[in-house]
Amino acid sequence: MSAVVVTGTGALSAVCADPADLWQAMTERREPVPEPAPGIGPECGPGLWRRIADPLLDRAREQLPSAGRSTHAAWTAVSQAVAQARLTDADAVRMAVIVAGGVGDVEQAERWRGGEAAPAHWPPTHRSAAVIADRLGARQAALDLSNACAGGAYAMALGAGMIADGTADVVVAAGVETASRLITASFNRLGALDPEGCRPFDRNRAGTSLAEGAGAVVLESTERARGRGVPVLGVVAGHGWTCDAHHATAPDPSGERITAAMRRAIERADVRADDVGVVVPHATGTPLSDVTESTALGAVLGSRLGDVPVYSTKAALGHTGAASGLLSAVAALAVLRHGIVPPNIAVKESDPDCPVWVPSEEVAVRGSHALVNAFAFGGHNICLVLAPAEDRP
């Protein structure tokens, strides 16, 4: 059966304007600076976000004037991916669009309820996929997905499945999250934010940090990409889904269903755990989540746990919510392409309960494939196994 490949990527965050800039930010260890987000009052708790620079969204605002900030960010990342994949109007006939967003364009509703003039109609907040599909002329499907912080990785896996079973010839999959009162208040109420930033696997970690972001990929079959003469950026080799069925916000401490998702993804990729050469973990910096993920990784990687480098996107970007899994995938594809793992934001004091290797210096990838993890409230677990393109440098 033909492989599902990536022919375009898009990335937008507080530290990067596009995928090339993301890689540069990773190698330079840029750290995003938190700032107050407009419209988020003190009653929501500290409203600090790592925000996308407003000028990066100017073109999207002009092209989609009635949409909200989340859709604008998603469209910006999608535009990058579509341009790199060299898609044309002819590709739209059997194109599907999947956009994962935690709360969508909810900031529009928040502004209206806060006293700003409402428009003549009240558009739904989860409409990014419909807006983007309309803009692209996609005629096969448009899906808005909300699987919380695992959403972006689910969008990519769903897209890969649609290519594999022939539902679509091309899938544009995206994940996005932007600042809102709802997310700010919810995370503050949970006590899940660390004022020092997201510090995965650090002994003194105290939570995550809120960040805006958007990621996108274009997916198609190997044969189709070759027929169009476009470069392949990587392969979606496997994916595994499970659910904890344990708690609304906390992971199952046993890590049993996370372990099952990783093993399923590796099995579907038709490789062994020994072939995993880098892990891009979920790693939110919350005390229980990081230990649970470390335990699960130990069950899968065994004695190699301390030898497989981990690269933490949330330490580098902040927690970009529904965009996080897809931005992690874009980062993982770049790691595989270059064959190196960039230096992590340094862990100041390693947690003995998290015996993973988080290198603070550049190291070589230690195997042929990348494992990307994304977990979420509601017990959503999804893992992707990615392989490099045959023509990597």
mmCIF file of C-alpha atoms in Angstrom:
data_model
loop_
_atom_site.group_PDB
_atom_site.id
_atom_site.type_symbol
_atom_site.label_atom_id
_atom_site.label_comp_id
_atom_site.label_asym_id
_atom_site.label_seq_id
_atom_site.Cartn_x
_atom_site.Cartn_y
_atom_site.Cartn_z
ATOM 1 C CA MET A 1 0.000 0.000 0.000
ATOM 2 C CA SER A 2 1.248 3.507 -0.787
ATOM 3 C CA ALA A 3 2.774 5.475 2.057
ATOM 4 C CA VAL A 4 1.171 8.672 3.327
ATOM 5 C CA VAL A 5 3.649 11.511 2.980
ATOM 6 C CA VAL A 6 3.968 15.157 3.957
ATOM 7 C CA THR A 7 4.564 17.575 1.086
ATOM 8 C CA GLY A 8 3.984 20.880 2.870
ATOM 9 C CA THR A 9 4.298 22.282 6.389
ATOM 10 C CA GLY A 10 3.281 25.482 8.132
ATOM 11 C CA ALA A 11 4.252 26.817 11.539
ATOM 12 C CA LEU A 12 3.457 29.948 13.499
ATOM 13 C CA SER A 13 4.179 30.711 17.156
ATOM 14 C CA ALA A 14 5.567 33.273 19.555
ATOM 15 C CA VAL A 15 9.097 32.422 18.381
ATOM 16 C CA CYS A 16 8.644 31.676 14.686
ATOM 17 C CA ALA A 17 6.985 32.985 11.540
ATOM 18 C CA ASP A 18 7.237 29.826 9.409
ATOM 19 C CA PRO A 19 8.752 26.299 9.472
ATOM 20 C CA ALA A 20 12.273 27.440 8.520
ATOM 21 C CA ASP A 21 12.134 30.028 11.289
ATOM 22 C CA LEU A 22 10.876 27.349 13.689
ATOM 23 C CA TRP A 23 13.972 25.243 13.004
ATOM 24 C CA GLN A 24 16.187 28.292 13.478
ATOM 25 C CA ALA A 25 14.423 29.083 16.758
ATOM 26 C CA MET A 26 14.947 25.512 17.927
ATOM 27 C CA THR A 27 18.665 25.543 17.129
ATOM 28 C CA GLU A 28 19.096 28.966 18.772
ATOM 29 C CA ARG A 29 17.081 28.008 21.856
ATOM 30 C CA ARG A 30 14.885 31.080 21.535
ATOM 31 C CA GLU A 31 12.556 31.479 24.486
ATOM 32 C CA PRO A 32 9.172 33.167 24.071
ATOM 33 C CA VAL A 33 8.397 36.171 26.259
ATOM 34 C CA PRO A 34 5.001 36.141 27.990
ATOM 35 C CA GLU A 35 2.841 39.238 27.673
ATOM 36 C CA PRO A 36 -0.666 40.274 28.675
ATOM 37 C CA ALA A 37 -3.292 39.322 26.124
ATOM 38 C CA PRO A 38 -5.817 42.060 25.261
ATOM 39 C CA GLY A 39 -9.301 41.598 26.608
ATOM 40 C CA ILE A 40 -8.377 39.166 29.387
ATOM 41 C CA GLY A 41 -9.223 40.822 32.701
ATOM 42 C CA PRO A 42 -7.746 40.170 36.148
ATOM 43 C CA GLU A 43 -10.814 38.174 37.154
ATOM 44 C CA CYS A 44 -9.474 35.378 34.905
ATOM 45 C CA GLY A 45 -6.206 35.245 36.823
ATOM 46 C CA PRO A 46 -2.814 36.085 35.306
ATOM 47 C CA GLY A 47 -3.489 36.593 31.595
ATOM 48 C CA LEU A 48 0.047 36.072 30.319
ATOM 49 C CA TRP A 49 0.426 34.402 26.935
ATOM 50 C CA ARG A 50 3.278 33.705 24.547
ATOM 51 C CA ARG A 51 1.599 35.440 21.614
ATOM 52 C CA ILE A 52 1.943 35.366 17.843
ATOM 53 C CA ALA A 53 3.156 38.749 16.597
ATOM 54 C CA ASP A 54 0.124 40.606 15.268
ATOM 55 C CA PRO A 55 1.726 41.633 11.931
ATOM 56 C CA LEU A 56 2.087 37.949 11.015
ATOM 57 C CA LEU A 57 -1.720 37.762 10.834
ATOM 58 C CA ASP A 58 -2.269 40.928 8.775
ATOM 59 C CA ARG A 59 -2.619 39.134 5.439
ATOM 60 C CA ALA A 60 -5.065 36.615 6.891
ATOM 61 C CA ARG A 61 -7.177 39.432 8.338
ATOM 62 C CA GLU A 62 -7.398 41.012 4.905
ATOM 63 C CA GLN A 63 -8.331 37.731 3.231
ATOM 64 C CA LEU A 64 -10.779 36.508 5.911
ATOM 65 C CA PRO A 65 -12.202 39.707 7.454
ATOM 66 C CA SER A 66 -15.134 38.073 9.263
ATOM 67 C CA ALA A 67 -13.088 35.333 10.930
ATOM 68 C CA GLY A 68 -11.454 35.424 14.349
ATOM 69 C CA ARG A 69 -7.846 35.297 15.498
ATOM 70 C CA SER A 70 -7.759 31.508 15.681
ATOM 71 C CA THR A 71 -8.922 31.097 12.083
ATOM 72 C CA HIS A 72 -6.475 33.794 10.979
ATOM 73 C CA ALA A 73 -3.584 31.917 12.596
ATOM 74 C CA ALA A 74 -4.707 28.600 11.134
ATOM 75 C CA TRP A 75 -5.070 30.106 7.653
ATOM 76 C CA THR A 76 -1.576 31.614 7.868
ATOM 77 C CA ALA A 77 -0.032 28.217 8.662
ATOM 78 C CA VAL A 78 -2.189 26.472 6.038
ATOM 79 C CA SER A 79 -1.134 29.024 3.397
ATOM 80 C CA GLN A 80 2.510 28.206 4.090
ATOM 81 C CA ALA A 81 1.909 24.463 3.777
ATOM 82 C CA VAL A 82 -0.191 24.768 0.616
ATOM 83 C CA ALA A 83 2.426 26.982 -1.044
ATOM 84 C CA GLN A 84 5.251 24.587 -0.194
ATOM 85 C CA ALA A 85 3.240 21.637 -1.513
ATOM 86 C CA ARG A 86 2.562 23.598 -4.715
ATOM 87 C CA LEU A 87 -1.142 22.770 -4.667
ATOM 88 C CA THR A 88 -3.345 24.143 -7.439
ATOM 89 C CA ASP A 89 -7.076 24.513 -8.007
ATOM 90 C CA ALA A 90 -7.092 21.072 -9.628
ATOM 91 C CA ASP A 91 -5.971 19.514 -6.330
ATOM 92 C CA ALA A 92 -9.048 20.873 -4.562
ATOM 93 C CA VAL A 93 -11.469 18.486 -6.264
ATOM 94 C CA ARG A 94 -10.649 15.648 -3.847
ATOM 95 C CA MET A 95 -9.172 17.720 -1.036
ATOM 96 C CA ALA A 96 -10.248 17.512 2.614
ATOM 97 C CA VAL A 97 -9.538 20.090 5.311
ATOM 98 C CA ILE A 98 -9.284 19.206 9.011
ATOM 99 C CA VAL A 99 -8.705 21.925 11.605
ATOM 100 C CA ALA A 100 -8.296 21.149 15.304
ATOM 101 C CA GLY A 101 -8.895 24.001 17.727
ATOM 102 C CA GLY A 102 -9.494 23.915 21.451
ATOM 103 C CA VAL A 103 -12.036 26.743 21.624
ATOM 104 C CA GLY A 104 -11.929 28.043 18.051
ATOM 105 C CA ASP A 105 -12.726 31.727 17.525
ATOM 106 C CA VAL A 106 -14.295 32.018 20.959
ATOM 107 C CA GLU A 107 -12.577 35.380 21.538
ATOM 108 C CA GLN A 108 -15.108 36.883 19.111
ATOM 109 C CA ALA A 109 -17.962 35.833 21.380
ATOM 110 C CA GLU A 110 -16.020 37.004 24.439
ATOM 111 C CA ARG A 111 -15.590 40.469 22.935
ATOM 112 C CA TRP A 112 -19.253 40.730 22.013
ATOM 113 C CA ARG A 113 -20.372 39.671 25.468
ATOM 114 C CA GLY A 114 -17.905 42.176 26.908
ATOM 115 C CA GLY A 115 -19.781 45.058 25.314
ATOM 116 C CA GLU A 116 -18.282 45.402 21.857
ATOM 117 C CA ALA A 117 -20.768 45.799 19.008
ATOM 118 C CA ALA A 118 -21.942 42.450 17.722
ATOM 119 C CA PRO A 119 -22.078 41.761 13.990
ATOM 120 C CA ALA A 120 -25.366 41.331 12.152
ATOM 121 C CA HIS A 121 -25.148 37.573 12.642
ATOM 122 C CA TRP A 122 -23.573 35.310 15.253
ATOM 123 C CA PRO A 123 -21.212 32.935 13.457
ATOM 124 C CA PRO A 124 -20.226 29.693 15.234
ATOM 125 C CA THR A 125 -16.823 29.744 16.906
ATOM 126 C CA HIS A 126 -15.792 26.351 15.484
ATOM 127 C CA ARG A 127 -15.898 27.120 11.800
ATOM 128 C CA SER A 128 -12.209 27.345 10.842
ATOM 129 C CA ALA A 129 -12.282 24.238 8.653
ATOM 130 C CA ALA A 130 -15.342 25.462 6.754
ATOM 131 C CA VAL A 131 -13.820 28.918 6.196
ATOM 132 C CA ILE A 132 -10.464 27.495 5.078
ATOM 133 C CA ALA A 133 -12.053 24.814 2.886
ATOM 134 C CA ASP A 134 -14.125 27.489 1.201
ATOM 135 C CA ARG A 135 -11.046 29.610 0.616
ATOM 136 C CA LEU A 136 -9.142 26.647 -0.875
ATOM 137 C CA GLY A 137 -12.123 25.356 -2.830
ATOM 138 C CA ALA A 138 -11.800 21.963 -1.118
ATOM 139 C CA ARG A 139 -14.710 19.760 -2.218
ATOM 140 C CA GLN A 140 -14.195 16.472 -0.402
ATOM 141 C CA ALA A 141 -14.632 17.250 3.295
ATOM 142 C CA ALA A 142 -14.247 19.908 5.984
ATOM 143 C CA LEU A 143 -13.961 18.859 9.613
ATOM 144 C CA ASP A 144 -13.574 21.002 12.722
ATOM 145 C CA LEU A 145 -12.087 18.858 15.474
ATOM 146 C CA SER A 146 -11.915 19.570 19.203
ATOM 147 C CA ASN A 147 -9.871 17.003 21.090
ATOM 148 C CA ALA A 148 -8.326 19.602 23.373
ATOM 149 C CA CYS A 149 -4.526 19.619 23.455
ATOM 150 C CA ALA A 150 -4.253 16.417 21.408
ATOM 151 C CA GLY A 151 -6.356 17.852 18.580
ATOM 152 C CA GLY A 152 -3.611 18.769 16.121
ATOM 153 C CA ALA A 153 -2.059 15.305 16.210
ATOM 154 C CA TYR A 154 -5.522 13.746 15.800
ATOM 155 C CA ALA A 155 -6.117 15.962 12.752
ATOM 156 C CA MET A 156 -2.886 14.671 11.203
ATOM 157 C CA ALA A 157 -3.741 11.042 11.970
ATOM 158 C CA LEU A 158 -7.287 11.407 10.655
ATOM 159 C CA GLY A 159 -5.895 12.961 7.500
ATOM 160 C CA ALA A 160 -3.436 10.112 7.052
ATOM 161 C CA GLY A 161 -6.313 7.647 7.387
ATOM 162 C CA MET A 162 -8.351 9.494 4.759
ATOM 163 C CA ILE A 163 -5.443 9.281 2.328
ATOM 164 C CA ALA A 164 -4.799 5.614 3.102
ATOM 165 C CA ASP A 165 -8.418 4.515 2.578
ATOM 166 C CA GLY A 166 -9.014 6.669 -0.492
ATOM 167 C CA THR A 167 -11.494 9.078 1.070
ATOM 168 C CA ALA A 168 -9.408 12.009 -0.170
ATOM 169 C CA ASP A 169 -6.432 12.520 -2.465
ATOM 170 C CA VAL A 170 -5.084 15.498 -0.523
ATOM 171 C CA VAL A 171 -5.658 16.457 3.108
ATOM 172 C CA VAL A 172 -4.756 19.777 4.682
ATOM 173 C CA ALA A 173 -4.543 19.161 8.451
ATOM 174 C CA ALA A 174 -4.042 21.973 10.942
ATOM 175 C CA GLY A 175 -4.053 22.671 14.663
ATOM 176 C CA VAL A 176 -4.453 26.092 16.250
ATOM 177 C CA GLU A 177 -4.861 27.858 19.585
ATOM 178 C CA THR A 178 -5.023 31.564 20.402
ATOM 179 C CA ALA A 179 -5.561 33.582 23.556
ATOM 180 C CA SER A 180 -8.975 33.615 25.169
ATOM 181 C CA ARG A 181 -10.556 34.379 28.518
ATOM 182 C CA LEU A 182 -11.964 30.852 28.667
ATOM 183 C CA ILE A 183 -8.592 29.094 28.464
ATOM 184 C CA THR A 184 -6.893 31.587 30.764
ATOM 185 C CA ALA A 185 -9.522 31.264 33.486
ATOM 186 C CA SER A 186 -9.699 27.470 33.173
ATOM 187 C CA PHE A 187 -5.965 26.855 33.533
ATOM 188 C CA ASN A 188 -5.676 29.349 36.384
ATOM 189 C CA ARG A 189 -8.602 27.674 38.145
ATOM 190 C CA LEU A 190 -6.826 24.323 37.794
ATOM 191 C CA GLY A 191 -3.617 25.773 39.234
ATOM 192 C CA ALA A 192 -1.816 24.328 36.198
ATOM 193 C CA LEU A 193 0.314 27.338 35.217
ATOM 194 C CA ASP A 194 3.961 27.797 36.152
ATOM 195 C CA PRO A 195 4.991 31.487 36.481
ATOM 196 C CA GLU A 196 8.545 30.494 35.512
ATOM 197 C CA GLY A 197 7.379 28.916 32.267
ATOM 198 C CA CYS A 198 6.966 25.339 31.111
ATOM 199 C CA ARG A 199 9.824 23.223 32.552
ATOM 200 C CA PRO A 200 9.233 19.629 31.434
ATOM 201 C CA PHE A 201 10.985 16.909 33.434
ATOM 202 C CA ASP A 202 12.508 19.442 35.857
ATOM 203 C CA ARG A 203 12.320 18.474 39.533
ATOM 204 C CA ASN A 204 10.841 21.886 40.366
ATOM 205 C CA ARG A 205 8.327 22.110 37.531
ATOM 206 C CA ALA A 206 4.992 23.540 38.566
ATOM 207 C CA GLY A 207 2.810 23.566 35.470
ATOM 208 C CA THR A 208 2.653 24.743 31.915
ATOM 209 C CA SER A 209 2.633 28.139 30.154
ATOM 210 C CA LEU A 210 -0.040 29.363 27.754
ATOM 211 C CA ALA A 211 1.010 30.092 24.183
ATOM 212 C CA GLU A 212 -0.554 30.832 20.832
ATOM 213 C CA GLY A 213 0.398 28.726 17.845
ATOM 214 C CA ALA A 214 -0.680 27.162 14.584
ATOM 215 C CA GLY A 215 0.720 24.260 12.616
ATOM 216 C CA ALA A 216 -0.307 22.669 9.326
ATOM 217 C CA VAL A 217 0.666 19.848 6.981
ATOM 218 C CA VAL A 218 -0.338 18.763 3.496
ATOM 219 C CA LEU A 219 -0.761 14.998 3.211
ATOM 220 C CA GLU A 220 -0.991 12.817 0.096
ATOM 221 C CA SER A 221 0.213 9.449 -1.193
ATOM 222 C CA THR A 222 3.774 8.813 -2.297
ATOM 223 C CA GLU A 223 2.620 8.073 -5.844
ATOM 224 C CA ARG A 224 0.635 11.281 -6.074
ATOM 225 C CA ALA A 225 3.516 13.380 -4.758
ATOM 226 C CA ARG A 226 5.907 11.770 -7.219
ATOM 227 C CA GLY A 227 3.436 12.265 -10.046
ATOM 228 C CA ARG A 228 3.221 15.972 -9.235
ATOM 229 C CA GLY A 229 6.996 16.197 -8.957
ATOM 230 C CA VAL A 230 7.009 17.751 -5.477
ATOM 231 C CA PRO A 231 9.546 16.966 -2.729
ATOM 232 C CA VAL A 232 8.503 14.659 0.098
ATOM 233 C CA LEU A 233 9.274 16.109 3.542
ATOM 234 C CA GLY A 234 8.552 12.978 5.551
ATOM 235 C CA VAL A 235 6.312 9.963 5.999
ATOM 236 C CA VAL A 236 3.429 9.410 8.426
ATOM 237 C CA ALA A 237 4.449 5.838 9.146
ATOM 238 C CA GLY A 238 2.016 5.014 11.955
ATOM 239 C CA HIS A 239 -0.363 6.366 14.565
ATOM 240 C CA GLY A 240 -2.016 4.959 17.675
ATOM 241 C CA TRP A 241 -5.053 6.222 19.616
ATOM 242 C CA THR A 242 -6.339 5.314 23.062
ATOM 243 C CA CYS A 243 -8.413 6.800 25.875
ATOM 244 C CA ASP A 244 -7.622 6.671 29.584
ATOM 245 C CA ALA A 245 -11.287 6.700 30.680
ATOM 246 C CA HIS A 246 -9.890 7.836 34.010
ATOM 247 C CA HIS A 247 -10.451 11.530 34.838
ATOM 248 C CA ALA A 248 -11.622 14.738 33.191
ATOM 249 C CA THR A 249 -8.247 16.487 33.469
ATOM 250 C CA ALA A 250 -5.698 14.153 35.076
ATOM 251 C CA PRO A 251 -3.900 11.299 33.291
ATOM 252 C CA ASP A 252 -4.119 7.737 34.518
ATOM 253 C CA PRO A 253 -0.944 7.501 36.678
ATOM 254 C CA SER A 254 -0.266 3.965 35.451
ATOM 255 C CA GLY A 255 0.330 5.247 31.925
ATOM 256 C CA GLU A 256 -1.141 1.989 30.607
ATOM 257 C CA ARG A 257 -3.233 3.527 27.812
ATOM 258 C CA ILE A 258 -0.443 5.923 26.821
ATOM 259 C CA THR A 259 1.877 2.925 26.556
ATOM 260 C CA ALA A 260 -0.702 1.145 24.402
ATOM 261 C CA ALA A 261 -0.984 4.146 22.052
ATOM 262 C CA MET A 262 2.785 4.328 21.556
ATOM 263 C CA ARG A 263 3.056 0.599 20.934
ATOM 264 C CA ARG A 264 0.173 0.686 18.478
ATOM 265 C CA ALA A 265 1.767 3.535 16.515
ATOM 266 C CA ILE A 266 5.100 1.690 16.360
ATOM 267 C CA GLU A 267 3.388 -1.529 15.299
ATOM 268 C CA ARG A 268 1.427 0.211 12.540
ATOM 269 C CA ALA A 269 4.650 1.780 11.308
ATOM 270 C CA ASP A 270 6.027 -1.764 10.972
ATOM 271 C CA VAL A 271 9.149 -0.884 12.945
ATOM 272 C CA ARG A 272 10.532 -1.776 16.356
ATOM 273 C CA ALA A 273 10.906 0.382 19.434
ATOM 274 C CA ASP A 274 14.656 0.189 18.779
ATOM 275 C CA ASP A 275 14.083 2.182 15.577
ATOM 276 C CA VAL A 276 12.829 5.228 17.519
ATOM 277 C CA GLY A 277 15.661 7.737 17.318
ATOM 278 C CA VAL A 278 14.032 10.793 18.899
ATOM 279 C CA VAL A 279 10.937 11.486 20.982
ATOM 280 C CA VAL A 280 8.959 14.718 20.888
ATOM 281 C CA PRO A 281 6.883 14.251 24.046
ATOM 282 C CA HIS A 282 3.670 15.844 25.214
ATOM 283 C CA ALA A 283 5.530 16.995 28.367
ATOM 284 C CA THR A 284 3.397 19.825 29.741
ATOM 285 C CA GLY A 285 5.580 20.462 32.787
ATOM 286 C CA THR A 286 2.815 19.451 35.195
ATOM 287 C CA PRO A 287 4.011 17.166 38.015
ATOM 288 C CA LEU A 288 1.858 14.102 37.319
ATOM 289 C CA SER A 289 1.772 14.260 33.524
ATOM 290 C CA ASP A 290 5.545 14.250 33.051
ATOM 291 C CA VAL A 291 6.052 11.316 35.412
ATOM 292 C CA THR A 292 3.260 9.362 33.718
ATOM 293 C CA GLU A 293 4.724 9.951 30.259
ATOM 294 C CA SER A 294 8.215 9.004 31.471
ATOM 295 C CA THR A 295 6.834 5.779 32.913
ATOM 296 C CA ALA A 296 5.098 4.951 29.639
ATOM 297 C CA LEU A 297 8.208 5.736 27.596
ATOM 298 C CA GLY A 298 10.192 3.441 29.857
ATOM 299 C CA ALA A 299 7.714 0.636 29.213
ATOM 300 C CA VAL A 300 8.090 1.099 25.438
ATOM 301 C CA LEU A 301 11.796 1.905 25.064
ATOM 302 C CA GLY A 302 13.042 -0.304 27.880
ATOM 303 C CA SER A 303 16.770 -0.070 28.502
ATOM 304 C CA ARG A 304 17.093 2.574 25.750
ATOM 305 C CA LEU A 305 15.053 5.137 27.708
ATOM 306 C CA GLY A 306 18.119 7.111 28.785
ATOM 307 C CA ASP A 307 19.762 6.856 25.358
ATOM 308 C CA VAL A 308 16.983 8.196 23.104
ATOM 309 C CA PRO A 309 17.063 12.012 22.964
ATOM 310 C CA VAL A 310 13.897 13.915 23.837
ATOM 311 C CA TYR A 311 13.110 17.323 22.367
ATOM 312 C CA SER A 312 10.531 19.396 24.264
ATOM 313 C CA THR A 313 8.543 21.770 22.060
ATOM 314 C CA LYS A 314 6.581 23.169 25.005
ATOM 315 C CA ALA A 315 9.746 24.337 26.748
ATOM 316 C CA ALA A 316 10.667 26.058 23.494
ATOM 317 C CA LEU A 317 7.266 27.431 22.412
ATOM 318 C CA GLY A 318 5.025 27.285 25.450
ATOM 319 C CA HIS A 319 1.915 25.101 25.471
ATOM 320 C CA THR A 320 0.096 25.845 22.223
ATOM 321 C CA GLY A 321 -2.964 23.768 23.079
ATOM 322 C CA ALA A 322 -4.638 22.134 20.083
ATOM 323 C CA ALA A 323 -1.707 23.243 17.907
ATOM 324 C CA SER A 324 0.896 21.551 20.097
ATOM 325 C CA GLY A 325 0.792 18.030 18.618
ATOM 326 C CA LEU A 326 0.922 19.281 15.050
ATOM 327 C CA LEU A 327 3.722 21.761 15.768
ATOM 328 C CA SER A 328 5.557 18.877 17.442
ATOM 329 C CA ALA A 329 5.133 16.848 14.250
ATOM 330 C CA VAL A 330 6.480 19.711 12.115
ATOM 331 C CA ALA A 331 9.441 19.980 14.506
ATOM 332 C CA ALA A 332 10.009 16.204 14.395
ATOM 333 C CA LEU A 333 10.028 16.194 10.590
ATOM 334 C CA ALA A 334 12.704 18.902 10.664
ATOM 335 C CA VAL A 335 14.741 16.906 13.191
ATOM 336 C CA LEU A 336 14.608 13.821 10.964
ATOM 337 C CA ARG A 337 15.452 15.834 7.878
ATOM 338 C CA HIS A 338 18.531 17.389 9.470
ATOM 339 C CA GLY A 339 19.482 14.268 11.418
ATOM 340 C CA ILE A 340 20.111 16.243 14.595
ATOM 341 C CA VAL A 341 18.204 17.038 17.759
ATOM 342 C CA PRO A 342 18.553 20.741 18.657
ATOM 343 C CA PRO A 343 19.491 21.721 22.205
ATOM 344 C CA ASN A 344 16.598 21.799 24.648
ATOM 345 C CA ILE A 345 15.869 24.676 26.947
ATOM 346 C CA ALA A 346 18.067 23.317 29.723
ATOM 347 C CA VAL A 347 16.562 21.355 32.601
ATOM 348 C CA LYS A 348 18.040 22.968 35.700
ATOM 349 C CA GLU A 349 17.551 19.979 37.988
ATOM 350 C CA SER A 350 16.526 16.608 36.597
ATOM 351 C CA ASP A 351 13.663 14.770 38.265
ATOM 352 C CA PRO A 352 14.749 11.232 39.205
ATOM 353 C CA ASP A 353 11.156 10.142 38.587
ATOM 354 C CA CYS A 354 11.550 11.250 34.940
ATOM 355 C CA PRO A 355 14.672 9.354 33.774
ATOM 356 C CA VAL A 356 14.455 10.528 30.157
ATOM 357 C CA TRP A 357 17.365 12.147 28.297
ATOM 358 C CA VAL A 358 16.711 15.840 27.633
ATOM 359 C CA PRO A 359 19.993 16.985 26.019
ATOM 360 C CA SER A 360 20.911 20.634 26.423
ATOM 361 C CA GLU A 361 23.404 20.395 23.553
ATOM 362 C CA GLU A 362 22.896 19.360 19.938
ATOM 363 C CA VAL A 363 23.021 15.561 19.455
ATOM 364 C CA ALA A 364 22.502 13.157 16.580
ATOM 365 C CA VAL A 365 19.212 11.335 16.073
ATOM 366 C CA ARG A 366 19.694 7.816 17.478
ATOM 367 C CA GLY A 367 17.463 5.868 15.087
ATOM 368 C CA SER A 368 15.438 6.020 11.887
ATOM 369 C CA HIS A 369 12.051 7.236 13.183
ATOM 370 C CA ALA A 370 10.532 9.914 15.417
ATOM 371 C CA LEU A 371 7.841 9.320 18.020
ATOM 372 C CA VAL A 372 5.489 12.249 18.687
ATOM 373 C CA ASN A 373 3.130 12.175 21.676
ATOM 374 C CA ALA A 374 0.035 14.293 22.299
ATOM 375 C CA PHE A 375 -2.314 13.863 25.252
ATOM 376 C CA ALA A 376 -5.275 15.888 26.470
ATOM 377 C CA PHE A 377 -8.023 16.468 28.978
ATOM 378 C CA GLY A 378 -10.631 13.754 28.732
ATOM 379 C CA GLY A 379 -7.962 11.048 28.536
ATOM 380 C CA HIS A 380 -7.241 11.541 24.828
ATOM 381 C CA ASN A 381 -3.948 9.912 23.839
ATOM 382 C CA ILE A 382 -2.461 9.896 20.361
ATOM 383 C CA CYS A 383 1.019 9.003 19.166
ATOM 384 C CA LEU A 384 2.536 9.470 15.715
ATOM 385 C CA VAL A 385 5.519 7.663 14.230
ATOM 386 C CA LEU A 386 7.212 9.670 11.492
ATOM 387 C CA ALA A 387 9.927 8.631 9.060
ATOM 388 C CA PRO A 388 12.285 10.838 7.045
ATOM 389 C CA ALA A 389 12.001 11.386 3.334
ATOM 390 C CA GLU A 390 14.335 9.292 1.222
ATOM 391 C CA ASP A 391 16.101 12.398 -0.048
ATOM 392 C CA ARG A 392 17.029 13.958 3.295
ATOM 393 C CA PRO A 393 20.419 15.737 3.352
#
